[in-house]
Amino acid sequence: MKETDREAVATAVQRVAGMLQRPDQLDKVEQYRRREARKKASVEARLKAAIQSQLDGVRTGLSQLHNALTDVRDIQQSLANVSKDWRQSINTVESLKDVKDAVAQHSQLAAAVENLKNIFSVPEIVRETQDLIEQGALLQAHRKLMDLECSRDGLMCEQYRMDSGNTRDMTLIHGYFSSTQGLSDELAKQLWMVLQRSLVTVRRDPTLLVSVVRIIEREEKIDRRILDRKKQTGFVPPGRPKNWKEKMFAILDRTVTTRIEGTQADTRESDKMWLVRHLEIIRKYVLDDLLVAKNLMVQCFPPHYEIFRNLLRMYHQALSTRMQELASEDLEASEIVSLLTWVLNTYTSVEMMGNVELAPEVDVHSLEPLLSPNVVSELLDTYMSTLTSNIIAWLRKALETDRKDWSKETEPEADQDGYYQTTLPAIVFQMFEQNLQVAAQISEDLKTKVLVLCLQQMNSFLSRYKEEAQLYKEEHLKNRQHPHCYVQYMIAIINNCQTFKESIVSLKRKYSKSEAEEGVCLSQPSMDGTLDTIAKESCGSLLEEVFLDLEQHLNELMTKKWLSGSNAVDIICVTVEDYFNDFAKIKKPYKKRMTAEAHRRVVVEYLRAVMQKRISFRSAEERKEGAEKMVREAEQLHFLFRKLASGFGEDVDGHCDTIIAVAEVIKLTDPSLLYLEVSTLVSKYPDIRDDHIGALLAVRGDASRDMKQTIIETLEQGPAQANPSYVPIFREITVPSLNVAKLLK
């Protein structure tokens, strides 16, 4: 207590010190005293009220405890009196056993009297009920059936309560009402028939369906009442519970399954489109049935039946089972596509489950897949394997057909721009397009796989195409008169390469939706190189054809006949121009390369004629005449190839200038300047070799052995540096086997 007083004093001192920190606060001491006095009075009043409240509560509690003790004593006394009375009444209860038996017998007899009318009229009620069932009056028939069952169940229940072990009487009652079970089964059969045709019945006679549902609901209530009574008495009448609601859903489930299975009207043998027809019939039937269920059947069933949700589940399960069965069959590639397209796309589209009239009850995103991912994967693997085999066979057949066309006596067709072509690219890429369009209907992933497959097979196909073009050329060289349109079809082969290139690019752009997919497709072996090789070899074959015709005239160049007035170059120009009139049917990229190659080869052959030393000029006049003729012919060839290249928007290469440069060496009249002229030639054409210089000096015919030796040795000491843009032209020109030492003699 003293400790508390000390704490209170310390607290008070602290508070007073806080109030009187400045001299001017001393004037407010009286005000502070009154305020503290009011606070003290307020606290004392609250304390008194709290103590008074606690005292009142304690007083009330003591009073209640006293009353409870009194009540306990009274109850104890009453229990003692009851126990005493019970001991005295045991003998009295045993003496009332006869009364108990009489009451039970009276109850049984009362039940018999109550059902006496029904008992005697059972045969008549049975006949009436049978007639009502046959007439289709199902509600009235069920009412009478309920009366019969009620009488039977009441009698049997009383008998069970009186003597549950007396099976003879129970059998007697059951036998007397034996026809009741037959009526119940007959009525159930009629109900199931109506339910099997419920989708038709609900449109024509919805009241009949409502009657069936009412009967089922009645039976469900009776089942529940009997099961509740079983808990009290242990008795269950025969044939109960009927569970007609459960059976109703089982009937509907079997009906849905049968309806789905019964939609297959054709087989593969009778109709190649059997699966497409089958799936379309299923789509139409299921959509129509669900719309009827949503708009009409839900009005005939209680809400707690959730009839639409249950029918939707049944149809989905039946469809899943049917799709599994179809997937397990040995389907062809087109049938796999039809099945997967239907399962993955059509089923959830607006044409079926996504129909706006089924919303919002049907949410396509919540539907389970009709086929498991494993089954879908197996089908896709089978499809890809079959498609691979088919594409290989289709490409082989297309190439064989095109190869036969190459031997025709008629020219190939031309496109709208007049370029020769065959139908091969169109056939190949039409086939690719069809398969890609089909794959795109199934999934984007399959589309990408099919695109990669097409490009892979296209790469292999081009290798075979290249081989066939080479064989075509070899066969022609055996007999140049056959095939009759060799040049035209070789041109078509070249143009096909350009068409293939454009079609491949178009295919990638059209079916590669994203950059990633395009990267996958582009990562396949490049076909541009193969196509360029085919085109290059085919152009070479055509040029070879040209130079076979030019061979005789090329052999006349730089001969005495040529010097004396041969028109070999005129014939060469006319022949080349004639061929290039046919080559006008070649598409520009390849025609441009071919023109440049023809230009280069003509110049090379001309230079080869110089280096073969077919002529050795004997005088300055001959050298001048020969050189001037070479210059004129070089200009003539330049004019020809400039004319042939005029459509390409650029000038021809300066190959013909090489002939003029060589002619300048031959034309030179001052032998002392020969070294300078040859040096200029070598610096301009760094691929020129010693044997070329020796042959050129031999053609001049006036260079001494020492001069030749000096020129060649001097040039060897300072080899010319090649211009990076220089295209070698002397490299492939060989000089006859006469060595340099012999040329110097």
Tab-separated table of N, CA and C in Angstrom, residues 95-219:
chain	number	residue	atom	x	y	z
A	95	SER	N	-49.023	-58.347	-17.600
A	95	SER	CA	-50.417	-58.805	-17.682
A	95	SER	C	-51.153	-58.193	-18.875
A	96	LEU	N	-50.536	-57.158	-19.550
A	96	LEU	CA	-51.180	-56.506	-20.709
A	96	LEU	C	-50.720	-57.084	-22.045
A	97	LYS	N	-49.932	-58.179	-22.070
A	97	LYS	CA	-49.433	-58.773	-23.316
A	97	LYS	C	-50.583	-59.165	-24.227
A	98	ASP	N	-51.651	-59.707	-23.640
A	98	ASP	CA	-52.803	-60.098	-24.461
A	98	ASP	C	-53.435	-58.884	-25.128
A	99	VAL	N	-53.440	-57.775	-24.403
A	99	VAL	CA	-53.993	-56.546	-24.984
A	99	VAL	C	-53.147	-56.089	-26.170
A	100	LYS	N	-51.805	-56.206	-26.014
A	100	LYS	CA	-50.893	-55.818	-27.101
A	100	LYS	C	-51.149	-56.651	-28.350
A	101	ASP	N	-51.314	-57.930	-28.170
A	101	ASP	CA	-51.570	-58.804	-29.317
A	101	ASP	C	-52.895	-58.454	-29.972
A	102	ALA	N	-53.874	-58.143	-29.137
A	102	ALA	CA	-55.180	-57.781	-29.678
A	102	ALA	C	-55.093	-56.490	-30.489
A	103	VAL	N	-54.256	-55.547	-30.013
A	103	VAL	CA	-54.084	-54.274	-30.736
A	103	VAL	C	-53.431	-54.517	-32.092
A	104	ALA	N	-52.394	-55.379	-32.112
A	104	ALA	CA	-51.714	-55.677	-33.380
A	104	ALA	C	-52.670	-56.340	-34.360
A	105	GLN	N	-53.475	-57.294	-33.809
A	105	GLN	CA	-54.435	-57.981	-34.685
A	105	GLN	C	-55.489	-57.005	-35.191
A	106	HIS	N	-55.880	-56.121	-34.294
A	106	HIS	CA	-56.875	-55.121	-34.698
A	106	HIS	C	-56.315	-54.214	-35.798
A	107	SER	N	-55.013	-53.856	-35.663
A	107	SER	CA	-54.384	-53.001	-36.679
A	107	SER	C	-54.333	-53.708	-38.027
A	108	GLN	N	-54.021	-55.007	-37.980
A	108	GLN	CA	-53.962	-55.769	-39.225
A	108	GLN	C	-55.340	-55.882	-39.860
A	109	LEU	N	-56.306	-56.166	-39.004
A	109	LEU	CA	-57.665	-56.284	-39.521
A	109	LEU	C	-58.178	-54.943	-40.043
A	110	ALA	N	-57.769	-53.867	-39.362
A	110	ALA	CA	-58.189	-52.542	-39.818
A	110	ALA	C	-57.618	-52.260	-41.207
A	111	ALA	N	-56.316	-52.650	-41.419
A	111	ALA	CA	-55.711	-52.468	-42.739
A	111	ALA	C	-56.429	-53.302	-43.781
A	112	ALA	N	-56.806	-54.537	-43.371
A	112	ALA	CA	-57.515	-55.406	-44.316
A	112	ALA	C	-58.879	-54.831	-44.669
A	113	VAL	N	-59.583	-54.312	-43.616
A	113	VAL	CA	-60.902	-53.726	-43.875
A	113	VAL	C	-60.763	-52.493	-44.758
A	114	GLU	N	-59.705	-51.681	-44.458
A	114	GLU	CA	-59.488	-50.465	-45.246
A	114	GLU	C	-59.244	-50.795	-46.713
A	115	ASN	N	-58.495	-51.894	-46.992
A	115	ASN	CA	-58.164	-52.269	-48.362
A	115	ASN	C	-59.085	-53.356	-48.909
A	116	LEU	N	-60.163	-53.618	-48.118
A	116	LEU	CA	-61.026	-54.727	-48.501
A	116	LEU	C	-61.619	-54.527	-49.895
A	117	LYS	N	-62.034	-53.300	-50.146
A	117	LYS	CA	-62.627	-53.015	-51.457
A	117	LYS	C	-61.613	-53.250	-52.576
A	118	ASN	N	-60.359	-52.769	-52.349
A	118	ASN	CA	-59.323	-52.962	-53.360
A	118	ASN	C	-58.947	-54.428	-53.496
A	119	ILE	N	-58.966	-55.129	-52.354
A	119	ILE	CA	-58.581	-56.546	-52.402
A	119	ILE	C	-59.542	-57.329	-53.284
A	120	PHE	N	-60.827	-57.101	-53.103
A	120	PHE	CA	-61.815	-57.836	-53.894
A	120	PHE	C	-61.870	-57.369	-55.350
A	121	SER	N	-61.443	-56.094	-55.560
A	121	SER	CA	-61.528	-55.564	-56.928
A	121	SER	C	-60.187	-55.597	-57.665
A	122	VAL	N	-59.176	-56.329	-57.127
A	122	VAL	CA	-57.861	-56.396	-57.765
A	122	VAL	C	-57.950	-56.858	-59.213
A	123	PRO	N	-58.631	-57.970	-59.511
A	123	PRO	CA	-58.690	-58.405	-60.921
A	123	PRO	C	-59.281	-57.338	-61.846
A	124	GLU	N	-60.320	-56.660	-61.353
A	124	GLU	CA	-60.961	-55.639	-62.187
A	124	GLU	C	-60.019	-54.441	-62.406
A	125	ILE	N	-59.327	-54.034	-61.330
A	125	ILE	CA	-58.398	-52.903	-61.455
A	125	ILE	C	-57.252	-53.259	-62.399
A	126	VAL	N	-56.814	-54.506	-62.316
A	126	VAL	CA	-55.727	-54.944	-63.196
A	126	VAL	C	-56.156	-54.825	-64.654
A	127	ARG	N	-57.390	-55.284	-64.969
A	127	ARG	CA	-57.883	-55.194	-66.353
A	127	ARG	C	-58.010	-53.737	-66.794
A	128	GLU	N	-58.534	-52.902	-65.922
A	128	GLU	CA	-58.686	-51.494	-66.279
A	128	GLU	C	-57.319	-50.837	-66.523
A	129	THR	N	-56.399	-51.162	-65.648
A	129	THR	CA	-55.048	-50.579	-65.793
A	129	THR	C	-54.417	-51.019	-67.112
A	130	GLN	N	-54.607	-52.316	-67.440
A	130	GLN	CA	-54.048	-52.838	-68.689
A	130	GLN	C	-54.656	-52.112	-69.891
A	131	ASP	N	-55.954	-51.900	-69.835
A	131	ASP	CA	-56.632	-51.197	-70.932
A	131	ASP	C	-56.129	-49.762	-71.058
A	132	LEU	N	-55.950	-49.105	-69.926
A	132	LEU	CA	-55.474	-47.719	-69.950
A	132	LEU	C	-54.054	-47.632	-70.535
A	133	ILE	N	-53.241	-48.608	-70.186
A	133	ILE	CA	-51.874	-48.625	-70.742
A	133	ILE	C	-51.926	-48.787	-72.249
A	134	GLU	N	-52.768	-49.703	-72.711
A	134	GLU	CA	-52.873	-49.933	-74.151
A	134	GLU	C	-53.444	-48.726	-74.875
A	135	GLN	N	-54.302	-47.967	-74.208
A	135	GLN	CA	-54.894	-46.775	-74.813
A	135	GLN	C	-53.948	-45.571	-74.754
A	136	GLY	N	-52.858	-45.686	-74.024
A	136	GLY	CA	-51.905	-44.584	-73.913
A	136	GLY	C	-52.257	-43.589	-72.828
A	137	ALA	N	-53.274	-43.917	-71.992
A	137	ALA	CA	-53.641	-43.034	-70.880
A	137	ALA	C	-52.719	-43.364	-69.710
A	138	LEU	N	-51.488	-42.907	-69.814
A	138	LEU	CA	-50.466	-43.354	-68.877
A	138	LEU	C	-50.669	-42.802	-67.474
A	139	LEU	N	-51.122	-41.565	-67.342
A	139	LEU	CA	-51.326	-40.991	-66.006
A	139	LEU	C	-52.412	-41.735	-65.238
A	140	GLN	N	-53.575	-42.016	-65.916
A	140	GLN	CA	-54.652	-42.752	-65.258
A	140	GLN	C	-54.225	-44.176	-64.921
A	141	ALA	N	-53.488	-44.780	-65.826
A	141	ALA	CA	-53.015	-46.138	-65.567
A	141	ALA	C	-52.084	-46.158	-64.366
A	142	HIS	N	-51.240	-45.157	-64.279
A	142	HIS	CA	-50.314	-45.115	-63.153
A	142	HIS	C	-51.051	-44.857	-61.844
A	143	ARG	N	-52.110	-44.074	-61.897
A	143	ARG	CA	-52.891	-43.827	-60.686
A	143	ARG	C	-53.459	-45.136	-60.142
A	144	LYS	N	-54.034	-45.969	-61.003
A	144	LYS	CA	-54.597	-47.255	-60.561
A	144	LYS	C	-53.491	-48.198	-60.104
A	145	LEU	N	-52.332	-48.146	-60.815
A	145	LEU	CA	-51.212	-48.982	-60.390
A	145	LEU	C	-50.747	-48.578	-59.001
A	146	MET	N	-50.730	-47.280	-58.737
A	146	MET	CA	-50.341	-46.804	-57.409
A	146	MET	C	-51.305	-47.327	-56.337
A	147	ASP	N	-52.640	-47.360	-56.646
A	147	ASP	CA	-53.624	-47.878	-55.681
A	147	ASP	C	-53.361	-49.347	-55.382
A	148	LEU	N	-53.100	-50.140	-56.437
A	148	LEU	CA	-52.823	-51.565	-56.233
A	148	LEU	C	-51.574	-51.766	-55.383
A	149	GLU	N	-50.510	-51.035	-55.726
A	149	GLU	CA	-49.269	-51.187	-54.979
A	149	GLU	C	-49.429	-50.716	-53.540
A	150	CYS	N	-50.225	-49.672	-53.357
A	150	CYS	CA	-50.449	-49.162	-52.002
A	150	CYS	C	-51.165	-50.209	-51.145
A	151	SER	N	-52.209	-50.871	-51.718
A	151	SER	CA	-52.924	-51.918	-50.979
A	151	SER	C	-51.990	-53.075	-50.656
A	152	ARG	N	-51.244	-53.522	-51.664
A	152	ARG	CA	-50.313	-54.641	-51.439
A	152	ARG	C	-49.264	-54.290	-50.396
A	153	ASP	N	-48.672	-53.111	-50.535
A	153	ASP	CA	-47.598	-52.737	-49.627
A	153	ASP	C	-48.114	-52.541	-48.213
A	154	GLY	N	-49.379	-52.006	-48.065
A	154	GLY	CA	-49.946	-51.815	-46.738
A	154	GLY	C	-50.166	-53.137	-46.028
A	155	LEU	N	-50.751	-54.108	-46.739
A	155	LEU	CA	-50.998	-55.428	-46.144
A	155	LEU	C	-49.689	-56.114	-45.780
A	156	MET	N	-48.728	-56.058	-46.687
A	156	MET	CA	-47.463	-56.738	-46.425
A	156	MET	C	-46.706	-56.073	-45.290
A	157	CYS	N	-46.819	-54.762	-45.178
A	157	CYS	CA	-46.139	-54.060	-44.093
A	157	CYS	C	-46.736	-54.438	-42.737
A	158	GLU	N	-48.099	-54.522	-42.662
A	158	GLU	CA	-48.750	-54.913	-41.407
A	158	GLU	C	-48.390	-56.339	-41.041
A	159	GLN	N	-48.363	-57.211	-42.065
A	159	GLN	CA	-47.994	-58.596	-41.802
A	159	GLN	C	-46.558	-58.674	-41.303
A	160	TYR	N	-45.659	-57.859	-41.922
A	160	TYR	CA	-44.254	-57.852	-41.510
A	160	TYR	C	-44.116	-57.357	-40.077
A	161	ARG	N	-44.879	-56.328	-39.722
A	161	ARG	CA	-44.823	-55.790	-38.358
A	161	ARG	C	-45.360	-56.788	-37.341
A	162	MET	N	-46.421	-57.534	-37.723
A	162	MET	CA	-47.034	-58.476	-36.788
A	162	MET	C	-46.181	-59.735	-36.641
A	163	ASP	N	-45.699	-60.242	-37.772
A	163	ASP	CA	-44.930	-61.489	-37.722
A	163	ASP	C	-43.992	-61.513	-38.933
A	164	SER	N	-42.824	-60.926	-38.751
A	164	SER	CA	-41.889	-60.826	-39.870
A	164	SER	C	-41.375	-62.179	-40.324
A	165	GLY	N	-41.480	-63.186	-39.479
A	165	GLY	CA	-40.987	-64.505	-39.854
A	165	GLY	C	-42.010	-65.357	-40.575
A	166	ASN	N	-43.239	-64.890	-40.688
A	166	ASN	CA	-44.304	-65.675	-41.321
A	166	ASN	C	-44.238	-65.461	-42.833
A	167	THR	N	-43.412	-66.244	-43.500
A	167	THR	CA	-43.233	-66.084	-44.943
A	167	THR	C	-44.417	-66.604	-45.732
A	168	ARG	N	-45.175	-67.516	-45.131
A	168	ARG	CA	-46.312	-68.080	-45.867
A	168	ARG	C	-47.342	-67.016	-46.174
A	169	ASP	N	-47.703	-66.213	-45.155
A	169	ASP	CA	-48.690	-65.160	-45.378
A	169	ASP	C	-48.155	-64.080	-46.328
A	170	MET	N	-46.822	-63.786	-46.176
A	170	MET	CA	-46.223	-62.785	-47.068
A	170	MET	C	-46.261	-63.270	-48.515
A	171	THR	N	-45.998	-64.550	-48.698
A	171	THR	CA	-46.025	-65.118	-50.050
A	171	THR	C	-47.439	-65.123	-50.606
A	172	LEU	N	-48.412	-65.379	-49.707
A	172	LEU	CA	-49.812	-65.390	-50.126
A	172	LEU	C	-50.241	-64.017	-50.641
A	173	ILE	N	-49.876	-62.992	-49.872
A	173	ILE	CA	-50.238	-61.634	-50.290
A	173	ILE	C	-49.536	-61.271	-51.601
A	174	HIS	N	-48.237	-61.601	-51.670
A	174	HIS	CA	-47.461	-61.269	-52.875
A	174	HIS	C	-48.010	-61.984	-54.098
A	175	GLY	N	-48.414	-63.240	-53.908
A	175	GLY	CA	-48.973	-63.994	-55.026
A	175	GLY	C	-50.302	-63.425	-55.496
A	176	TYR	N	-51.144	-62.986	-54.516
A	176	TYR	CA	-52.448	-62.432	-54.893
A	176	TYR	C	-52.283	-61.160	-55.739
A	177	PHE	N	-51.226	-60.373	-55.421
A	177	PHE	CA	-50.970	-59.122	-56.157
A	177	PHE	C	-49.881	-59.294	-57.233
A	178	SER	N	-49.639	-60.539	-57.657
A	178	SER	CA	-48.530	-60.809	-58.588
A	178	SER	C	-48.665	-60.035	-59.907
A	179	SER	N	-49.888	-59.800	-60.358
A	179	SER	CA	-50.077	-59.094	-61.631
A	179	SER	C	-49.650	-57.626	-61.542
A	180	THR	N	-49.505	-57.111	-60.310
A	180	THR	CA	-49.106	-55.708	-60.138
A	180	THR	C	-47.716	-55.453	-60.728
A	181	GLN	N	-46.791	-56.384	-60.503
A	181	GLN	CA	-45.436	-56.214	-61.034
A	181	GLN	C	-45.435	-56.234	-62.555
A	182	GLY	N	-46.265	-57.074	-63.152
A	182	GLY	CA	-46.366	-57.119	-64.608
A	182	GLY	C	-46.875	-55.808	-65.179
A	183	LEU	N	-47.880	-55.230	-64.502
A	183	LEU	CA	-48.397	-53.936	-64.941
A	183	LEU	C	-47.326	-52.851	-64.845
A	184	SER	N	-46.541	-52.919	-63.741
A	184	SER	CA	-45.470	-51.932	-63.562
A	184	SER	C	-44.445	-52.040	-64.693
A	185	ASP	N	-44.085	-53.262	-65.042
A	185	ASP	CA	-43.108	-53.466	-66.128
A	185	ASP	C	-43.675	-53.003	-67.468
A	186	GLU	N	-44.960	-53.280	-67.694
A	186	GLU	CA	-45.584	-52.878	-68.957
A	186	GLU	C	-45.658	-51.357	-69.070
A	187	LEU	N	-46.004	-50.716	-67.944
A	187	LEU	CA	-46.055	-49.257	-67.937
A	187	LEU	C	-44.661	-48.675	-68.167
A	188	ALA	N	-43.650	-49.271	-67.513
A	188	ALA	CA	-42.267	-48.798	-67.690
A	188	ALA	C	-41.844	-48.914	-69.151
A	189	LYS	N	-42.262	-50.010	-69.802
A	189	LYS	CA	-41.913	-50.201	-71.209
A	189	LYS	C	-42.491	-49.078	-72.059
A	190	GLN	N	-43.730	-48.689	-71.757
A	190	GLN	CA	-44.346	-47.588	-72.503
A	190	GLN	C	-43.620	-46.266	-72.243
A	191	LEU	N	-43.209	-46.065	-70.980
A	191	LEU	CA	-42.470	-44.839	-70.652
A	191	LEU	C	-41.152	-44.782	-71.411
A	192	TRP	N	-40.442	-45.912	-71.448
A	192	TRP	CA	-39.135	-45.927	-72.128
A	192	TRP	C	-39.301	-45.697	-73.632
A	193	MET	N	-40.384	-46.214	-74.199
A	193	MET	CA	-40.623	-45.985	-75.621
A	193	MET	C	-40.834	-44.501	-75.904
A	194	VAL	N	-41.585	-43.835	-75.026
A	194	VAL	CA	-41.805	-42.397	-75.200
A	194	VAL	C	-40.481	-41.646	-75.066
A	195	LEU	N	-39.665	-42.047	-74.076
A	195	LEU	CA	-38.384	-41.365	-73.864
A	195	LEU	C	-37.428	-41.588	-75.035
A	196	GLN	N	-37.476	-42.787	-75.630
A	196	GLN	CA	-36.618	-43.055	-76.788
A	196	GLN	C	-36.963	-42.140	-77.958
A	197	ARG	N	-38.232	-41.761	-78.042
A	197	ARG	CA	-38.675	-40.857	-79.112
A	197	ARG	C	-38.922	-39.449	-78.587
A	198	SER	N	-38.259	-39.107	-77.475
A	198	SER	CA	-38.570	-37.846	-76.790
A	198	SER	C	-38.310	-36.628	-77.678
A	199	LEU	N	-37.254	-36.671	-78.504
A	199	LEU	CA	-36.946	-35.517	-79.362
A	199	LEU	C	-38.010	-35.294	-80.421
A	200	VAL	N	-38.687	-36.370	-80.813
A	200	VAL	CA	-39.801	-36.244	-81.758
A	200	VAL	C	-41.089	-35.918	-81.005
A	201	THR	N	-41.276	-36.608	-79.867
A	201	THR	CA	-42.503	-36.430	-79.085
A	201	THR	C	-42.651	-35.000	-78.586
A	202	VAL	N	-41.533	-34.377	-78.175
A	202	VAL	CA	-41.612	-33.039	-77.605
A	202	VAL	C	-42.084	-32.026	-78.642
A	203	ARG	N	-41.912	-32.332	-79.921
A	203	ARG	CA	-42.387	-31.428	-80.970
A	203	ARG	C	-43.864	-31.680	-81.285
A	204	ARG	N	-44.258	-32.962	-81.325
A	204	ARG	CA	-45.630	-33.305	-81.739
A	204	ARG	C	-46.619	-33.306	-80.576
A	205	ASP	N	-46.208	-33.886	-79.450
A	205	ASP	CA	-47.135	-34.028	-78.325
A	205	ASP	C	-46.373	-33.864	-77.015
A	206	PRO	N	-46.009	-32.635	-76.673
A	206	PRO	CA	-45.210	-32.434	-75.460
A	206	PRO	C	-45.933	-32.867	-74.189
A	207	THR	N	-47.306	-32.859	-74.191
A	207	THR	CA	-48.039	-33.271	-72.980
A	207	THR	C	-47.759	-34.725	-72.635
A	208	LEU	N	-47.550	-35.559	-73.651
A	208	LEU	CA	-47.241	-36.963	-73.399
A	208	LEU	C	-45.912	-37.091	-72.671
A	209	LEU	N	-44.941	-36.310	-73.102
A	209	LEU	CA	-43.638	-36.347	-72.435
A	209	LEU	C	-43.751	-35.817	-71.007
A	210	VAL	N	-44.546	-34.766	-70.831
A	210	VAL	CA	-44.756	-34.231	-69.482
A	210	VAL	C	-45.392	-35.287	-68.585
A	211	SER	N	-46.371	-36.050	-69.126
A	211	SER	CA	-47.020	-37.120	-68.351
A	211	SER	C	-45.998	-38.155	-67.912
A	212	VAL	N	-45.090	-38.527	-68.813
A	212	VAL	CA	-44.056	-39.512	-68.473
A	212	VAL	C	-43.184	-38.992	-67.341
A	213	VAL	N	-42.789	-37.723	-67.432
A	213	VAL	CA	-41.939	-37.147	-66.396
A	213	VAL	C	-42.686	-37.088	-65.060
A	214	ARG	N	-43.978	-36.771	-65.091
A	214	ARG	CA	-44.770	-36.731	-63.849
A	214	ARG	C	-44.837	-38.111	-63.200
A	215	ILE	N	-45.016	-39.140	-64.014
A	215	ILE	CA	-45.061	-40.508	-63.479
A	215	ILE	C	-43.733	-40.862	-62.823
A	216	ILE	N	-42.646	-40.504	-63.486
A	216	ILE	CA	-41.326	-40.799	-62.921
A	216	ILE	C	-41.127	-40.047	-61.615
A	217	GLU	N	-41.576	-38.799	-61.567
A	217	GLU	CA	-41.461	-38.022	-60.335
A	217	GLU	C	-42.277	-38.654	-59.205
A	218	ARG	N	-43.496	-39.139	-59.524
A	218	ARG	CA	-44.306	-39.828	-58.504
A	218	ARG	C	-43.549	-41.030	-57.938
A	219	GLU	N	-42.992	-41.829	-58.817
A	219	GLU	CA	-42.273	-43.021	-58.377
A	219	GLU	C	-41.055	-42.658	-57.543
